[in-house]
Amino acid sequence: MAIDVDAAREELQRASDAADGEVQRHINSIDEGLMELAEGDKITEAEADPDRVAELEEKLAGLSAETDDQAIVSHIENVLDHLDAADEFGTS
């Protein structure tokens, strides 16, 4: 199965647009991590560094738990879906 990095980054941009302050900085940091993860639009799970993907998923799950803004939470859940991580964190 492929990880759609571009789609994940688009969702992160939507979350960033809805956020401000510290939350926005965290989102932008995660986006930089996704950018480093792959140069192309999609990568397979085998091509992705599993530790790096897990780290990004953990940061996203933590950020989702910290914010009360449902629009941001929804975008983060979509990012997790794109990273094929929704089942691990119980989001869908």
XYZ file of C-alpha atoms in Angstrom:
92
model
C 0.000 0.000 0.000
C 1.250 3.482 -0.822
C 1.592 6.394 1.542
C 0.191 9.480 -0.201
C 2.576 12.120 1.107
C 1.218 14.923 -1.089
C -2.349 14.348 0.092
C -1.159 14.190 3.699
C 0.734 17.451 3.276
C -2.327 19.123 1.718
C -4.379 18.143 4.767
C -1.654 19.473 7.053
C -1.755 22.772 5.173
C -5.513 22.953 5.755
C -4.934 22.274 9.454
C -2.216 24.932 9.560
C -4.521 27.445 7.889
C -7.127 26.803 10.611
C -4.590 27.012 13.447
C -2.485 29.691 15.032
C 0.333 30.062 17.517
C 1.929 26.963 18.984
C -0.456 24.538 17.257
C 0.410 26.025 13.881
C 4.136 25.736 14.629
C 3.719 22.058 15.526
C 1.748 21.396 12.352
C 4.402 23.107 10.244
C 7.114 21.055 11.942
C 5.255 17.827 11.148
C 4.841 19.006 7.554
C 8.618 19.450 7.297
C 9.010 15.888 8.544
C 6.653 14.630 5.852
C 8.577 16.574 3.246
C 11.759 14.842 4.368
C 10.042 11.453 4.315
C 9.673 11.323 0.552
C 10.659 13.262 -2.499
C 7.784 11.972 -4.633
C 4.015 12.076 -4.422
C 3.664 8.561 -3.070
C 5.946 6.049 -1.459
C 5.297 2.486 -0.433
C 5.313 1.522 3.198
C 8.420 -0.553 2.448
C 10.225 2.560 1.174
C 9.320 4.654 4.210
C 11.468 4.565 7.315
C 9.042 2.912 9.763
C 10.556 4.694 12.747
C 10.153 8.084 11.073
C 6.559 7.334 10.049
C 5.772 6.173 13.599
C 7.322 9.350 15.017
C 5.191 11.540 12.754
C 2.070 9.523 13.589
C 2.776 9.919 17.303
C 3.221 13.672 16.949
C -0.017 13.929 14.987
C -1.956 11.868 17.525
C -0.577 13.988 20.372
C -1.439 17.214 18.603
C -4.942 15.955 17.881
C -5.422 15.200 21.581
C -4.143 18.647 22.599
C -6.416 20.793 20.442
C -10.105 21.488 20.974
C -10.626 22.737 17.415
C -12.648 20.042 15.637
C -11.670 21.304 12.178
C -7.994 20.818 13.014
C -8.683 17.415 14.569
C -10.533 16.374 11.410
C -7.613 17.411 9.200
C -5.174 15.544 11.439
C -7.325 12.408 11.263
C -7.260 12.700 7.476
C -3.466 12.968 7.556
C -3.314 9.831 9.676
C -5.547 8.097 7.130
C -3.134 9.084 4.366
C -0.250 7.707 6.387
C -2.257 4.524 6.895
C -2.078 5.116 10.649
C -5.734 5.676 11.579
C -6.286 2.145 12.893
C -3.226 2.333 15.157
C -4.466 5.476 16.872
C -8.159 4.577 16.868
C -9.163 7.492 14.644
C -11.370 7.277 11.629
